[in-house]
């Protein structure tokens, strides 16, 4: 069974993510804060848009932080999308310092406002960017391999900085700055980009994720 639990914590594009997974072959999709269903899910997805602190507050108020950590400890797949990816890290500094879920050591910091040539960089980074996927290593899932050299849709002002460079599995270049686009370690992965908004390529990624569980 391809049962996927999509975390609903009041922040994000839940409906579009749910529809995308339905299209990509998920057998059943659960949303909300029903922890009994989470226990029997095959995979956990954390979507989200907005500020790091607001997202973590939403998870805390819903009582989801410890259940997410417990689910990850089972070895079942965990996937974070956009803000959901950022919250997988230890700390975010958007509008203050906030503790993250902490499944991947690292922090989330602003995209540098100044380019190497001294000119102002446009923030946020919005639009289609070509990915440089590191298609080798134990942390790189096969369902991300098709992204190398292809473009996906992103919109964000803060960037992930994992402590371990081996946890970076894809990047993109934004006005001369390398930005982390995907991270992962063991069964936990995250994408800064929106696969549900990235056309056929994004749906292929989600289909590959569903088929892998």
GROMACS .gro file of N, CA and C in nm, residues 4-158:
model
  465
    4UNK      N    1   0.010   0.768   0.222
    4UNK     CA    2   0.092   0.884   0.253
    4UNK      C    3   0.018   0.977   0.349
    5UNK      N    4   0.085   1.016   0.454
    5UNK     CA    5   0.030   1.110   0.551
    5UNK      C    6   0.090   1.247   0.523
    6UNK      N    7   0.006   1.343   0.485
    6UNK     CA    8   0.051   1.480   0.459
    6UNK      C    9   0.017   1.564   0.582
    7UNK      N   10   0.117   1.621   0.643
    7UNK     CA   11   0.099   1.696   0.767
    7UNK      C   12   0.021   1.825   0.739
    8UNK      N   13  -0.084   1.848   0.816
    8UNK     CA   14  -0.163   1.971   0.806
    8UNK      C   15  -0.145   2.049   0.936
    9UNK      N   16  -0.073   2.161   0.926
    9UNK     CA   17  -0.048   2.241   1.046
    9UNK      C   18  -0.086   2.387   1.023
   10UNK      N   19  -0.174   2.410   0.927
   10UNK     CA   20  -0.229   2.542   0.905
   10UNK      C   21  -0.142   2.635   0.824
   11UNK      N   22  -0.033   2.586   0.766
   11UNK     CA   23   0.056   2.668   0.685
   11UNK      C   24   0.087   2.594   0.556
   12UNK      N   25   0.050   2.650   0.443
   12UNK     CA   26   0.096   2.589   0.320
   12UNK      C   27  -0.011   2.554   0.220
   13UNK      N   28   0.037   2.494   0.112
   13UNK     CA   29  -0.044   2.461  -0.005
   13UNK      C   30  -0.087   2.314   0.001
   14UNK      N   31  -0.161   2.281   0.103
   14UNK     CA   32  -0.196   2.141   0.129
   14UNK      C   33  -0.273   2.079   0.013
   15UNK      N   34  -0.370   2.152  -0.041
   15UNK     CA   35  -0.459   2.096  -0.142
   15UNK      C   36  -0.383   2.057  -0.269
   16UNK      N   37  -0.295   2.145  -0.317
   16UNK     CA   38  -0.222   2.115  -0.441
   16UNK      C   39  -0.125   1.999  -0.422
   17UNK      N   40  -0.064   1.989  -0.305
   17UNK     CA   41   0.025   1.876  -0.278
   17UNK      C   42  -0.054   1.746  -0.272
   18UNK      N   43  -0.169   1.750  -0.207
   18UNK     CA   44  -0.254   1.631  -0.198
   18UNK      C   45  -0.298   1.585  -0.336
   19UNK      N   46  -0.339   1.678  -0.420
   19UNK     CA   47  -0.383   1.643  -0.555
   19UNK      C   48  -0.268   1.583  -0.636
   20UNK      N   49  -0.148   1.639  -0.619
   20UNK     CA   50  -0.032   1.589  -0.694
   20UNK      C   51  -0.001   1.444  -0.655
   21UNK      N   52  -0.005   1.414  -0.525
   21UNK     CA   53   0.023   1.277  -0.482
   21UNK      C   54  -0.087   1.181  -0.526
   22UNK      N   55  -0.209   1.227  -0.527
   22UNK     CA   56  -0.318   1.145  -0.575
   22UNK      C   57  -0.296   1.110  -0.723
   23UNK      N   58  -0.257   1.208  -0.801
   23UNK     CA   59  -0.230   1.188  -0.943
   23UNK      C   60  -0.114   1.091  -0.965
   24UNK      N   61  -0.018   1.095  -0.873
   24UNK     CA   62   0.105   1.016  -0.890
   24UNK      C   63   0.096   0.876  -0.831
   25UNK      N   64  -0.023   0.833  -0.791
   25UNK     CA   65  -0.041   0.693  -0.757
   25UNK      C   66  -0.047   0.657  -0.610
   26UNK      N   67  -0.058   0.755  -0.522
   26UNK     CA   68  -0.074   0.721  -0.380
   26UNK      C   69  -0.204   0.644  -0.360
   27UNK      N   70  -0.198   0.536  -0.285
   27UNK     CA   71  -0.317   0.454  -0.263
   27UNK      C   72  -0.418   0.527  -0.177
   28UNK      N   73  -0.372   0.579  -0.066
   28UNK     CA   74  -0.456   0.658   0.024
   28UNK      C   75  -0.375   0.774   0.077
   29UNK      N   76  -0.442   0.886   0.095
   29UNK     CA   77  -0.375   1.007   0.144
   29UNK      C   78  -0.448   1.056   0.268
   30UNK      N   79  -0.374   1.069   0.375
   30UNK     CA   80  -0.431   1.119   0.500
   30UNK      C   81  -0.377   1.260   0.525
   31UNK      N   82  -0.459   1.346   0.577
   31UNK     CA   83  -0.415   1.478   0.618
   31UNK      C   84  -0.467   1.505   0.759
   32UNK      N   85  -0.407   1.606   0.823
   32UNK     CA   86  -0.456   1.644   0.954
   32UNK      C   87  -0.361   1.607   1.065
   33UNK      N   88  -0.416   1.579   1.183
   33UNK     CA   89  -0.335   1.550   1.302
   33UNK      C   90  -0.381   1.420   1.368
   34UNK      N   91  -0.427   1.326   1.288
   34UNK     CA   92  -0.472   1.198   1.339
   34UNK      C   93  -0.350   1.107   1.356
   35UNK      N   94  -0.294   1.104   1.476
   35UNK     CA   95  -0.170   1.031   1.498
   35UNK      C   96  -0.186   0.880   1.480
   36UNK      N   97  -0.307   0.827   1.500
   36UNK     CA   98  -0.329   0.684   1.479
   36UNK      C   99  -0.304   0.648   1.333
   37UNK      N  100  -0.350   0.734   1.242
   37UNK     CA  101  -0.327   0.710   1.100
   37UNK      C  102  -0.180   0.727   1.065
   38UNK      N  103  -0.114   0.821   1.128
   38UNK     CA  104   0.028   0.842   1.103
   38UNK      C  105   0.107   0.716   1.133
   39UNK      N  106   0.069   0.645   1.236
   39UNK     CA  107   0.139   0.522   1.275
   39UNK      C  108   0.139   0.419   1.163
   40UNK      N  109   0.032   0.414   1.084
   40UNK     CA  110   0.020   0.312   0.981
   40UNK      C  111   0.054   0.362   0.841
   41UNK      N  112   0.097   0.487   0.828
   41UNK     CA  113   0.132   0.543   0.698
   41UNK      C  114   0.262   0.483   0.646
   42UNK      N  115   0.274   0.480   0.513
   42UNK     CA  116   0.396   0.431   0.450
   42UNK      C  117   0.502   0.539   0.437
   43UNK      N  118   0.458   0.665   0.431
   43UNK     CA  119   0.549   0.778   0.417
   43UNK      C  120   0.484   0.902   0.475
   44UNK      N  121   0.567   0.997   0.514
   44UNK     CA  122   0.521   1.123   0.573
   44UNK      C  123   0.571   1.239   0.488
   45UNK      N  124   0.480   1.332   0.456
   45UNK     CA  125   0.517   1.449   0.376
   45UNK      C  126   0.486   1.575   0.456
   46UNK      N  127   0.582   1.667   0.461
   46UNK     CA  128   0.565   1.795   0.531
   46UNK      C  129   0.571   1.905   0.426
   47UNK      N  130   0.457   1.958   0.382
   47UNK     CA  131   0.458   2.069   0.287
   47UNK      C  132   0.472   2.201   0.361
   48UNK      N  133   0.455   2.313   0.291
   48UNK     CA  134   0.455   2.440   0.362
   48UNK      C  135   0.509   2.556   0.281
   49UNK      N  136   0.452   2.672   0.306
   49UNK     CA  137   0.504   2.799   0.254
   49UNK      C  138   0.497   2.899   0.369
   50UNK      N  139   0.584   3.001   0.363
   50UNK     CA  140   0.581   3.101   0.468
   50UNK      C  141   0.706   3.102   0.553
   51UNK      N  142   0.695   3.161   0.671
   51UNK     CA  143   0.810   3.183   0.759
   51UNK      C  144   0.839   3.061   0.846
   52UNK      N  145   0.967   3.040   0.873
   52UNK     CA  146   1.014   2.927   0.953
   52UNK      C  147   0.947   2.924   1.090
   53UNK      N  148   0.948   3.036   1.160
   53UNK     CA  149   0.891   3.041   1.294
   53UNK      C  150   0.744   3.010   1.297
   54UNK      N  151   0.669   3.062   1.199
   54UNK     CA  152   0.525   3.034   1.191
   54UNK      C  153   0.500   2.886   1.167
   55UNK      N  154   0.582   2.826   1.081
   55UNK     CA  155   0.567   2.684   1.053
   55UNK      C  156   0.591   2.598   1.176
   56UNK      N  157   0.699   2.626   1.248
   56UNK     CA  158   0.730   2.549   1.368
   56UNK      C  159   0.624   2.572   1.476
   57UNK      N  160   0.572   2.693   1.485
   57UNK     CA  161   0.465   2.719   1.581
   57UNK      C  162   0.341   2.638   1.546
   58UNK      N  163   0.310   2.629   1.416
   58UNK     CA  164   0.197   2.549   1.374
   58UNK      C  165   0.214   2.402   1.407
   59UNK      N  166   0.335   2.349   1.385
   59UNK     CA  167   0.362   2.209   1.420
   59UNK      C  168   0.349   2.187   1.571
   60UNK      N  169   0.403   2.281   1.647
   60UNK     CA  170   0.398   2.268   1.793
   60UNK      C  171   0.255   2.271   1.845
   61UNK      N  172   0.176   2.364   1.797
   61UNK     CA  173   0.037   2.377   1.841
   61UNK      C  174  -0.045   2.254   1.804
   62UNK      N  175  -0.011   2.193   1.692
   62UNK     CA  176  -0.081   2.072   1.649
   62UNK      C  177  -0.027   1.946   1.718
   63UNK      N  178   0.079   1.961   1.796
   63UNK     CA  179   0.137   1.846   1.865
   63UNK      C  180   0.206   1.749   1.772
   64UNK      N  181   0.265   1.801   1.662
   64UNK     CA  182   0.319   1.714   1.558
   64UNK      C  183   0.470   1.693   1.562
   65UNK      N  184   0.542   1.773   1.638
   65UNK     CA  185   0.688   1.766   1.630
   65UNK      C  186   0.741   1.630   1.677
   66UNK      N  187   0.701   1.585   1.794
   66UNK     CA  188   0.747   1.455   1.843
   66UNK      C  189   0.697   1.339   1.756
   67UNK      N  190   0.569   1.338   1.711
   67UNK     CA  191   0.526   1.232   1.620
   67UNK      C  192   0.606   1.226   1.490
   68UNK      N  193   0.646   1.343   1.437
   68UNK     CA  194   0.728   1.344   1.316
   68UNK      C  195   0.864   1.281   1.344
   69UNK      N  196   0.925   1.319   1.455
   69UNK     CA  197   1.055   1.262   1.491
   69UNK      C  198   1.044   1.112   1.513
   70UNK      N  199   0.938   1.068   1.578
   70UNK     CA  200   0.918   0.926   1.602
   70UNK      C  201   0.899   0.851   1.471
   71UNK      N  202   0.822   0.910   1.379
   71UNK     CA  203   0.800   0.846   1.249
   71UNK      C  204   0.933   0.832   1.175
   72UNK      N  205   1.014   0.938   1.175
   72UNK     CA  206   1.142   0.933   1.106
   72UNK      C  207   1.232   0.824   1.163
   73UNK      N  208   1.223   0.799   1.294
   73UNK     CA  209   1.308   0.698   1.358
   73UNK      C  210   1.272   0.556   1.317
   74UNK      N  211   1.155   0.538   1.256
   74UNK     CA  212   1.116   0.404   1.210
   74UNK      C  213   1.186   0.365   1.081
   75UNK      N  214   1.246   0.462   1.012
   75UNK     CA  215   1.311   0.434   0.885
   75UNK      C  216   1.221   0.452   0.764
   76UNK      N  217   1.094   0.485   0.788
   76UNK     CA  218   1.003   0.511   0.676
   76UNK      C  219   1.035   0.647   0.614
   77UNK      N  220   1.003   0.666   0.485
   77UNK     CA  221   1.039   0.790   0.416
   77UNK      C  222   0.970   0.913   0.474
   78UNK      N  223   1.048   1.020   0.489
   78UNK     CA  224   0.998   1.152   0.527
   78UNK      C  225   1.042   1.250   0.419
   79UNK      N  226   0.949   1.330   0.370
   79UNK     CA  227   0.979   1.426   0.263
   79UNK      C  228   0.929   1.564   0.301
   80UNK      N  229   1.018   1.663   0.303
   80UNK     CA  230   0.979   1.801   0.326
   80UNK      C  231   0.981   1.880   0.197
   81UNK      N  232   0.881   1.966   0.178
   81UNK     CA  233   0.871   2.046   0.056
   81UNK      C  234   0.872   2.194   0.093
   82UNK      N  235   0.964   2.271   0.034
   82UNK     CA  236   0.979   2.415   0.054
   82UNK      C  237   1.002   2.444   0.204
   83UNK      N  238   0.909   2.513   0.270
   83UNK     CA  239   0.925   2.537   0.414
   83UNK      C  240   0.938   2.406   0.489
   84UNK      N  241   0.868   2.303   0.445
   84UNK     CA  242   0.878   2.172   0.508
   84UNK      C  243   1.019   2.118   0.504
   85UNK      N  244   1.093   2.144   0.395
   85UNK     CA  245   1.233   2.105   0.389
   85UNK      C  246   1.316   2.183   0.490
   86UNK      N  247   1.294   2.315   0.496
   86UNK     CA  248   1.373   2.397   0.586
   86UNK      C  249   1.354   2.355   0.732
   87UNK      N  250   1.234   2.320   0.768
   87UNK     CA  251   1.207   2.283   0.907
   87UNK      C  252   1.268   2.148   0.946
   88UNK      N  253   1.317   2.071   0.849
   88UNK     CA  254   1.388   1.947   0.881
   88UNK      C  255   1.520   1.976   0.951
   89UNK      N  256   1.573   2.097   0.931
   89UNK     CA  257   1.702   2.135   0.988
   89UNK      C  258   1.690   2.175   1.135
   90UNK      N  259   1.803   2.206   1.195
   90UNK     CA  260   1.807   2.230   1.340
   90UNK      C  261   1.754   2.365   1.382
   91UNK      N  262   1.787   2.468   1.304
   91UNK     CA  263   1.758   2.606   1.345
   91UNK      C  264   1.724   2.691   1.223
   92UNK      N  265   1.628   2.783   1.240
   92UNK     CA  266   1.600   2.884   1.139
   92UNK      C  267   1.607   3.021   1.202
   93UNK      N  268   1.656   3.121   1.127
   93UNK     CA  269   1.675   3.255   1.185
   93UNK      C  270   1.583   3.358   1.121
   94UNK      N  271   1.475   3.314   1.058
   94UNK     CA  272   1.381   3.407   0.997
   94UNK      C  273   1.294   3.472   1.105
   95UNK      N  274   1.303   3.605   1.119
   95UNK     CA  275   1.229   3.679   1.222
   95UNK      C  276   1.260   3.625   1.362
   96UNK      N  277   1.386   3.608   1.391
   96UNK     CA  278   1.427   3.553   1.520
   96UNK      C  279   1.484   3.413   1.505
   97UNK      N  280   1.536   3.360   1.613
   97UNK     CA  281   1.597   3.227   1.611
   97UNK      C  282   1.494   3.124   1.659
   98UNK      N  283   1.474   3.019   1.577
   98UNK     CA  284   1.371   2.920   1.607
   98UNK      C  285   1.428   2.779   1.592
   99UNK      N  286   1.397   2.694   1.686
   99UNK     CA  287   1.439   2.554   1.677
   99UNK      C  288   1.358   2.482   1.572
  100UNK      N  289   1.425   2.400   1.488
  100UNK     CA  290   1.357   2.321   1.387
  100UNK      C  291   1.328   2.180   1.436
  101UNK      N  292   1.282   2.095   1.347
  101UNK     CA  293   1.255   1.956   1.383
  101UNK      C  294   1.385   1.884   1.416
  102UNK      N  295   1.492   1.918   1.347
  102UNK     CA  296   1.623   1.866   1.381
  102UNK      C  297   1.656   1.729   1.328
  103UNK      N  298   1.596   1.689   1.216
  103UNK     CA  299   1.627   1.558   1.158
  103UNK      C  300   1.755   1.563   1.075
  104UNK      N  301   1.793   1.682   1.028
  104UNK     CA  302   1.916   1.700   0.952
  104UNK      C  303   1.990   1.818   1.015
  105UNK      N  304   2.110   1.799   1.068
  105UNK     CA  305   2.182   1.910   1.132
  105UNK      C  306   2.210   2.023   1.033
  106UNK      N  307   2.185   2.147   1.079
  106UNK     CA  308   2.211   2.262   0.994
  106UNK      C  309   2.119   2.377   1.030
  107UNK      N  310   2.131   2.484   0.953
  107UNK     CA  311   2.050   2.602   0.981
  107UNK      C  312   1.994   2.661   0.853
  108UNK      N  313   1.894   2.748   0.869
  108UNK     CA  314   1.831   2.817   0.757
  108UNK      C  315   1.856   2.965   0.775
  109UNK      N  316   1.922   3.026   0.676
  109UNK     CA  317   1.967   3.165   0.685
  109UNK      C  318   1.922   3.242   0.561
  110UNK      N  319   1.929   3.375   0.562
  110UNK     CA  320   1.885   3.451   0.444
  110UNK      C  321   1.973   3.426   0.322
  111UNK      N  322   1.913   3.430   0.204
  111UNK     CA  323   1.991   3.436   0.081
  111UNK      C  324   2.068   3.568   0.083
  112UNK      N  325   2.199   3.569   0.059
  112UNK     CA  326   2.276   3.694   0.065
  112UNK      C  327   2.217   3.803  -0.024
  113UNK      N  328   2.200   3.921   0.032
  113UNK     CA  329   2.137   4.032  -0.040
  113UNK      C  330   2.230   4.097  -0.141
  114UNK      N  331   2.362   4.073  -0.127
  114UNK     CA  332   2.458   4.137  -0.216
  114UNK      C  333   2.532   4.033  -0.299
  115UNK      N  334   2.546   4.059  -0.427
  115UNK     CA  335   2.618   3.969  -0.515
  115UNK      C  336   2.769   3.994  -0.504
  116UNK      N  337   2.847   3.907  -0.566
  116UNK     CA  338   2.993   3.920  -0.561
  116UNK      C  339   3.040   4.049  -0.627
  117UNK      N  340   2.964   4.100  -0.725
  117UNK     CA  341   3.003   4.223  -0.793
  117UNK      C  342   2.954   4.348  -0.721
  118UNK      N  343   2.894   4.330  -0.602
  118UNK     CA  344   2.848   4.442  -0.523
  118UNK      C  345   2.707   4.487  -0.552
  119UNK      N  346   2.647   4.433  -0.655
  119UNK     CA  347   2.510   4.470  -0.689
  119UNK      C  348   2.411   4.399  -0.597
  120UNK      N  349   2.292   4.456  -0.585
  120UNK     CA  350   2.189   4.398  -0.499
  120UNK      C  351   2.126   4.276  -0.568
  121UNK      N  352   2.118   4.167  -0.494
  121UNK     CA  353   2.054   4.046  -0.546
  121UNK      C  354   1.903   4.056  -0.525
  122UNK      N  355   1.826   4.014  -0.622
  122UNK     CA  356   1.680   4.017  -0.611
  122UNK      C  357   1.633   3.910  -0.513
  123UNK      N  358   1.563   3.954  -0.411
  123UNK     CA  359   1.510   3.864  -0.309
  123UNK      C  360   1.360   3.888  -0.297
  124UNK      N  361   1.277   3.785  -0.297
  124UNK     CA  362   1.311   3.642  -0.296
  124UNK      C  363   1.353   3.590  -0.434
  125UNK      N  364   1.407   3.470  -0.432
  125UNK     CA  365   1.434   3.398  -0.556
  125UNK      C  366   1.302   3.336  -0.603
  126UNK      N  367   1.254   3.384  -0.715
  126UNK     CA  368   1.126   3.336  -0.768
  126UNK      C  369   1.144   3.294  -0.913
  127UNK      N  370   1.098   3.176  -0.946
  127UNK     CA  371   1.099   3.134  -1.086
  127UNK      C  372   1.158   2.996  -1.107
  128UNK      N  373   1.190   2.968  -1.231
  128UNK     CA  374   1.241   2.837  -1.272
  128UNK      C  375   1.393   2.840  -1.270
  129UNK      N  376   1.453   2.742  -1.203
  129UNK     CA  377   1.598   2.734  -1.192
  129UNK      C  378   1.646   2.595  -1.232
  130UNK      N  379   1.761   2.593  -1.297
  130UNK     CA  380   1.820   2.466  -1.340
  130UNK      C  381   1.895   2.402  -1.224
  131UNK      N  382   1.868   2.274  -1.202
  131UNK     CA  383   1.927   2.204  -1.088
  131UNK      C  384   2.058   2.135  -1.124
  132UNK      N  385   2.148   2.135  -1.029
  132UNK     CA  386   2.271   2.055  -1.035
  132UNK      C  387   2.255   1.946  -0.931
  133UNK      N  388   2.215   1.828  -0.975
  133UNK     CA  389   2.189   1.716  -0.883
  133UNK      C  390   2.312   1.629  -0.872
  134UNK      N  391   2.351   1.600  -0.749
  134UNK     CA  392   2.464   1.512  -0.725
  134UNK      C  393   2.415   1.368  -0.730
  135UNK      N  394   2.428   1.310  -0.848
  135UNK     CA  395   2.363   1.182  -0.874
  135UNK      C  396   2.444   1.062  -0.827
  136UNK      N  397   2.514   1.078  -0.717
  136UNK     CA  398   2.587   0.966  -0.656
  136UNK      C  399   2.589   0.989  -0.506
  137UNK      N  400   2.619   0.884  -0.433
  137UNK     CA  401   2.624   0.895  -0.288
  137UNK      C  402   2.504   0.828  -0.223
  138UNK      N  403   2.524   0.786  -0.101
  138UNK     CA  404   2.421   0.707  -0.033
  138UNK      C  405   2.296   0.788   0.000
  139UNK      N  406   2.309   0.921   0.005
  139UNK     CA  407   2.195   1.004   0.045
  139UNK      C  408   2.109   1.052  -0.072
  140UNK      N  409   2.148   1.017  -0.195
  140UNK     CA  410   2.077   1.065  -0.313
  140UNK      C  411   1.977   0.960  -0.359
  141UNK      N  412   1.847   0.988  -0.348
  141UNK     CA  413   1.746   0.891  -0.392
  141UNK      C  414   1.737   0.887  -0.545
  142UNK      N  415   1.705   0.772  -0.598
  142UNK     CA  416   1.697   0.757  -0.744
  142UNK      C  417   1.589   0.845  -0.804
  143UNK      N  418   1.484   0.878  -0.727
  143UNK     CA  419   1.376   0.957  -0.784
  143UNK      C  420   1.414   1.103  -0.803
  144UNK      N  421   1.533   1.145  -0.755
  144UNK     CA  422   1.581   1.280  -0.783
  144UNK      C  423   1.678   1.286  -0.900
  145UNK      N  424   1.727   1.172  -0.947
  145UNK     CA  425   1.822   1.170  -1.058
  145UNK      C  426   1.772   1.242  -1.182
  146UNK      N  427   1.644   1.228  -1.221
  146UNK     CA  428   1.597   1.294  -1.344
  146UNK      C  429   1.601   1.446  -1.340
  147UNK      N  430   1.625   1.506  -1.223
  147UNK     CA  431   1.622   1.651  -1.213
  147UNK      C  432   1.751   1.717  -1.262
  148UNK      N  433   1.858   1.641  -1.277
  148UNK     CA  434   1.987   1.702  -1.309
  148UNK      C  435   1.981   1.775  -1.443
  149UNK      N  436   2.018   1.904  -1.439
  149UNK     CA  437   2.020   1.984  -1.560
  149UNK      C  438   1.885   2.033  -1.606
  150UNK      N  439   1.781   2.005  -1.528
  150UNK     CA  440   1.646   2.048  -1.565
  150UNK      C  441   1.596   2.153  -1.467
  151UNK      N  442   1.490   2.222  -1.504
  151UNK     CA  443   1.444   2.336  -1.425
  151UNK      C  444   1.320   2.303  -1.344
  152UNK      N  445   1.318   2.357  -1.223
  152UNK     CA  446   1.205   2.341  -1.132
  152UNK      C  447   1.166   2.479  -1.080
  153UNK      N  448   1.050   2.486  -1.017
  153UNK     CA  449   0.998   2.615  -0.971
  153UNK      C  450   1.027   2.636  -0.823
  154UNK      N  451   1.082   2.754  -0.791
  154UNK     CA  452   1.114   2.789  -0.653
  154UNK      C  453   1.062   2.929  -0.620
  155UNK      N  454   1.033   2.949  -0.493
  155UNK     CA  455   1.006   3.083  -0.441
  155UNK      C  456   1.046   3.083  -0.294
  156UNK      N  457   1.157   3.153  -0.262
  156UNK     CA  458   1.203   3.155  -0.122
  156UNK      C  459   1.305   3.266  -0.102
  157UNK      N  460   1.315   3.312   0.023
  157UNK     CA  461   1.409   3.417   0.061
  157UNK      C  462   1.520   3.366   0.152
  158UNK      N  463   1.500   3.248   0.210
  158UNK     CA  464   1.598   3.188   0.302
  158UNK      C  465   1.649   3.058   0.243
   0.00000   0.00000   0.00000
